[in-house]
Amino acid sequence: MRYEAPTTSKAAAELLAAEKGKAYVLAGGTDLLVRMKSGMLEPDLLVDIKQIAKMREISKTASGFRIGAAVPGVEIGEHKALGKAWPGVVEAAQLIGSDQVQGRCTIVGNLCNASPAADTVPALIAAGAKAAIVGPKGRRTLAVEKVVTGPGQTALAKAEIIEYISLPKRAPKSGDAYLRFIPRTEMDIAVVGAGVNLTLARGIIKSARVSLGAVAPTALLVADAAKAIIGSKLDDEALDKLAAACSAACKPINDKRGTIEYRTRVAGVLARRAALIAFERAGGKR
Amino acid sequence: MSGAHVSTTINGDAVEFACPQDESLLDALRNRVGLTGVKEGCGTGDCGACSITLDGRLVCSCLVLGVEANGKQIGTVEGLADGDQLHPLQEKFIEHAALQCGICTPGFLVAAKVLLERNPDPSETEIRYALAGNLCRCTGYDKIVRAVQAAGKEMRKQNKKKAKKKKKK
Amino acid sequence: MKQDTNFTNQEFRVIGTRVKRPDGIDKVTGRARYGADATAPGQLVGMFLRSPHAHARIKKLDVSRAEKLQGVKAVITSADLPDEHCGGDRELLNILENCMARGRALYDGHAVAAVAAVDATTAKKALKLIKIDYEKLPHVTDVDEAMQADAPVIHDWVYTVGVEPQPNKPSNVSMRAQFGHGDVEAGFKEADVIIEKSYKTGQTHQGYIEPHACLANMSPDGSGELWVTTQGHFAYRNTCAQILGLNMAKLKVTSSEIGGGFGGKTHVWIEPIALALSRKANRPVKVVMSREEVFRASGPTSSTSIDVKIGATKDGRITAATSECRYQGGAFPGTWALIGAMTSFAPYDLKNVQTVSYDVVCNRPKVAAYRAPSAPMAAFAVESTVDLVAQELGIDPIDFRILNAAKEGTQSSYGPVYGPIGIGPTLDAAKSHPHMKAKLGKNQGRGMACGFWFNFGGQTSTTINVAADGTVNLSVGTVDVGGSRASLSLICAEELGIPYEQVKAHIGDTAALAHNDMTDGSRGTFASGMATIVAARRTIEVLKQRAATAWEIPVEEVEWKDGCAHAVGEAHADKAPLSLAEIAANTENTGGPIAGHNEFVADGAGVSFASHICDVEVDPETGSTRVIRYTVIQDAGKAIHPDYVEGQFQGGAAQGIGWALNEEYIYGDDGRLQNPGFLDYRIPVCSDLPFIDTQILEIPNPNHPYGVRGVGETSIVPPLAAVANAVSNAVGVRMTQVPISPPRILAALDAESA
């Protein structure tokens, strides 16, 4: 195996493009190294992107925020402006693993690992985040919900790298939240995750995005769930409809972490709770 | 398998080692540098026994490649004491019987040090969540949390003294 | 060995103090050397190839390409391990076959080959070059399914022992046993209320943080050394020597610092193979299991299925009780159900009781001991049912238990008549504990439960050597799993009348001491402590003799007090006391080096009881359960070092809480373990638990000079039931299966409302 640590995105893409064997991007490594240890992955080339200065930054731009692909969770948590604007996204990023894992893990890694249970993905989808991709054929932008195509599968072509995630500017009277269920208090993979982002106009929900994790092959953007609360003050009836729409959208499996029945039901419970938090953050009053 | 030559600083000392490029920093520290105080409980980032600091950040050394340590500052349990002077955390872990078998202790000490440097007066809940990445199977964590609380208290006292001295000067 | 003073009046100088442990600094500085921390010149890396199938015939096993790989120094398969050394001993053969499959892989993770190579990269490459043709065979992993008539029979040589007439067909049920007394049928007829319930428990692992590891160094002439993490280096030596055909005395086994064992390091797994690799390569070989290997291929505890029936009168007396314990023992026969049956009703004074056990073979790893092995599951079933009976009778569960508690003179459900015991006092202490009276909030529930463990004494050998400056080396042969060197040093200092700091305790290797049984059965401080007392008293005899020689007076006129020899009587008023250091400095002139030793069977381990109280809060929408308060009350006999006694109480409780709520081996339909890692085998993390309150009771064990009882294991027995009772009280539905996972809670709530 060869290890390379280029200093530009272009050089990284070129290295990946030129490799004939199995090549992987190394960001935090918290998933990659585990899979290498188990023998599931035997890379011929690892391209470490942590020496690429641009990928190590969180920057505030005119249109919102850019979170570099190599920014570890702990730095996302320390960024005050980002936390104020997108508390749900930041909370989701902070839920990945322990403090030790936070020292390494990245949200782009969480996304590209393409696990249905990734914590940041529903929060990013709800936030309307976009992935900025660089590759041999140039640059492109893709909505986060389009990046993962199936368990372990992404829409990235060979040698394409996500350079950063962009989050829109926080609209006035809006808020987001992410909740997940795990059996313990820490260290588990989500059994169910729910992200909600909503905007109010005169106290009423004007727009909303609701996303679920760990209940289908990929994280879901549930349009019916958003519809259920748009136009409401998040009264109990709207919440019931939201929960029902979320449960209806679930296509989960039985596995070592949860059952179909459990995931279906708890998806509704968590979406309801996340919506209440987002609503409060937006300044809403029920 | 091509090897890598790594120049790094460990507990303040310049250290060089060579390792295969796919070798974890944990294996390199244990087998090539001889720092066996860094323990392997799982190798997958789930137990925290291999906790170290990398440029001041708490990480699991099993989730870092040895080659990534090039040019970095590493801190391990072996660097906690100052000569024959134990770190307050080390003192309090012994005093409070916060270890039984002791295999998890190096990782807890490194993680608790990072916590107390960031947050000198953490609540019980903050301690418990900050140490959630370190598994202990012997103690039920009770005496560990108490030892960290006691060490925090001791360190705050020491820092106050230091600050007073500075003021006098 | 009897107590020699009245316990209540016994005054101690250092016993009961909270001194710093002697290995503390080594362990907080990273210097302590555990199983994986040793190296030898020229050492090789040993690795295992393991079966991916739950049950398969190994049709062809070709290691030739691996052997030819550059850097590979030895490859071992069952062909290198002849069964002749086992001398037809079935137990030994089972151990050998568990270490390396012989023609058949019996569980997912069963070792089929091992290599030793110059480095890990080469070893891994070599494993990939080993070619195996498997023929998959039908498998069974569930205990109840394995007992069905149509279940695949795993071994053609296993016939159920303990049934009449003797069966003529092989079966997965390796043994049936029965305990009890009285007439249960008549007893149930006297009952006003009878509750009968079935329970299941998942398979759990000890979860020690240190994986199995060893460094084997064998010469072709059959002599060698083994550095290993173990609870019993003498047992490891004996077993390795027996199955490899070595002379026991020629194999020196040194126990490393041990990173947790809880029963899981009482059996050999990788060690004989590491020795075999070393012998074949004629080089040192280090083997360290991965965490995945630990889960798949060491010795977890049984999964179980248990029925309990209890009858009682309106005024709260139990008239009859029965249990049927079906325990899954993994791929080889064990006696785990038998122990479960023995412990089922141990806390109670019962006129009519009957417990039956079925030990069952399944395609899972061979079960090993786990802290009070088999007792927590039986206690879960019994203590849950006890709560149900109390509920039905409208009696407070603690009063119901007090009413039926065993006491001195009670015939236990497993046979013996109890001496002085602590179940009553722990229950009384629980009843009056502030925890019992604390208010509960919304969605919260409280539960309590009792637990019992036998404790064990066993063969023990201890030596005290006095150094020329009067400091003392204490060598014991029981591995220190949780601070016993501190307790044993305290005992040694107490007896010799010297400061604790003057004693240095060591774990002697197999060449330094005579045989010692393992640190199991909560025997470390009990047995080695008792042996230390005898050894110290013998040392004192020598010291007195030396003082007498120096003074030129009869030894009868010398007395040992406060660490000094005193010449007794007016005639010797001129003689200043001789300290241990003074006597030690003069050994050259008084008869040579001074030592005291003791080798014996430490009989008389006192049984131990505990009562636990647990509060939980359950989120009724998600089934999420948090333990919010927990109290352990246990009889220690006499707490030598209270910190480490409390540590045992807290640690056992935490393991039990994990077992109750989250921990479980999950097998797929293919018979493969789906969660062999700490990510999905979910042991409690720091933020899962509250502080665990402890109360040490001291009801002296009359068979120990200080009254000591074993304390290590009992604490894991009540939590499954205490948590289950608390959750059941919080949600209003009886939980009959552990782990009480969130999906199970929601499913139970659904079933109740339906």
PDB file of C-alpha atoms in Angstrom, chain A residues 36-39 42 181-189 255-259 262 265-266 269-270 272-273, chain C residues 128 619-624 626 662 666 674-675 678-685 687-688 742-743 746 750:
ATOM      1  CA  MET A  36      -8.624  -2.087   6.749  1.00  0.00           C
ATOM      2  CA  LYS A  37      -7.995  -3.766  10.110  1.00  0.00           C
ATOM      3  CA  SER A  38     -10.791  -6.268   9.550  1.00  0.00           C
ATOM      4  CA  GLY A  39      -9.398  -7.120   6.129  1.00  0.00           C
ATOM      5  CA  GLU A  42      -7.016  -3.739   1.125  1.00  0.00           C
ATOM      6  CA  PHE A 181     -31.880   6.846  19.088  1.00  0.00           C
ATOM      7  CA  ILE A 182     -29.168   4.611  20.503  1.00  0.00           C
ATOM      8  CA  PRO A 183     -29.512   1.999  23.264  1.00  0.00           C
ATOM      9  CA  ARG A 184     -26.638   3.404  25.301  1.00  0.00           C
ATOM     10  CA  THR A 185     -25.931   7.081  25.968  1.00  0.00           C
ATOM     11  CA  GLU A 186     -22.850   7.173  23.729  1.00  0.00           C
ATOM     12  CA  MET A 187     -20.723   5.172  21.283  1.00  0.00           C
ATOM     13  CA  ASP A 188     -23.536   3.437  19.366  1.00  0.00           C
ATOM     14  CA  ILE A 189     -24.595   3.613  15.758  1.00  0.00           C
ATOM     15  CA  ASP A 255     -30.768  -6.298  12.244  1.00  0.00           C
ATOM     16  CA  LYS A 256     -28.567  -6.464  15.336  1.00  0.00           C
ATOM     17  CA  ARG A 257     -29.441  -2.872  16.149  1.00  0.00           C
ATOM     18  CA  GLY A 258     -33.205  -2.834  15.851  1.00  0.00           C
ATOM     19  CA  THR A 259     -36.364  -4.323  14.404  1.00  0.00           C
ATOM     20  CA  TYR A 262     -39.217  -0.531  16.329  1.00  0.00           C
ATOM     21  CA  ARG A 265     -42.384   3.604  15.241  1.00  0.00           C
ATOM     22  CA  VAL A 266     -39.439   5.456  16.735  1.00  0.00           C
ATOM     23  CA  VAL A 269     -41.288   9.710  17.784  1.00  0.00           C
ATOM     24  CA  LEU A 270     -37.917  11.268  17.026  1.00  0.00           C
ATOM     25  CA  ARG A 272     -41.823  14.792  16.406  1.00  0.00           C
ATOM     26  CA  ARG A 273     -39.267  15.634  19.093  1.00  0.00           C
TER      27      ARG A 273
ATOM     28  CA  LYS C 128      -4.667 -16.388   3.034  1.00  0.00           C
ATOM     29  CA  ASP C 619     -38.927   6.418  28.059  1.00  0.00           C
ATOM     30  CA  PRO C 620     -42.268   4.793  27.162  1.00  0.00           C
ATOM     31  CA  GLU C 621     -42.090   6.086  23.572  1.00  0.00           C
ATOM     32  CA  THR C 622     -38.667   4.639  22.743  1.00  0.00           C
ATOM     33  CA  GLY C 623     -38.121   2.011  25.433  1.00  0.00           C
ATOM     34  CA  SER C 624     -34.873   3.705  26.365  1.00  0.00           C
ATOM     35  CA  ARG C 626     -31.479   4.552  32.210  1.00  0.00           C
ATOM     36  CA  ASN C 662     -27.851  -4.279  26.328  1.00  0.00           C
ATOM     37  CA  ILE C 666     -26.469 -11.953  18.265  1.00  0.00           C
ATOM     38  CA  GLN C 674     -23.020 -10.673  14.058  1.00  0.00           C
ATOM     39  CA  ASN C 675     -21.608  -8.404  16.736  1.00  0.00           C
ATOM     40  CA  PHE C 678     -17.385  -3.350  21.321  1.00  0.00           C
ATOM     41  CA  LEU C 679     -19.441  -1.265  18.869  1.00  0.00           C
ATOM     42  CA  ASP C 680     -22.394  -3.640  18.812  1.00  0.00           C
ATOM     43  CA  TYR C 681     -21.649  -5.772  21.857  1.00  0.00           C
ATOM     44  CA  ARG C 682     -22.660  -2.892  24.060  1.00  0.00           C
ATOM     45  CA  ILE C 683     -21.047  -2.889  27.494  1.00  0.00           C
ATOM     46  CA  PRO C 684     -21.920   0.056  29.743  1.00  0.00           C
ATOM     47  CA  VAL C 685     -20.005   3.264  29.071  1.00  0.00           C
ATOM     48  CA  SER C 687     -22.276   8.011  30.856  1.00  0.00           C
ATOM     49  CA  ASP C 688     -24.646   5.038  31.110  1.00  0.00           C
ATOM     50  CA  PRO C 742     -35.708  -0.974  23.811  1.00  0.00           C
ATOM     51  CA  PRO C 743     -37.440  -2.997  21.057  1.00  0.00           C
ATOM     52  CA  LEU C 746     -41.978  -1.502  23.227  1.00  0.00           C
ATOM     53  CA  ASP C 750     -47.778  -3.331  22.703  1.00  0.00           C
TER      54      ASP C 750
END
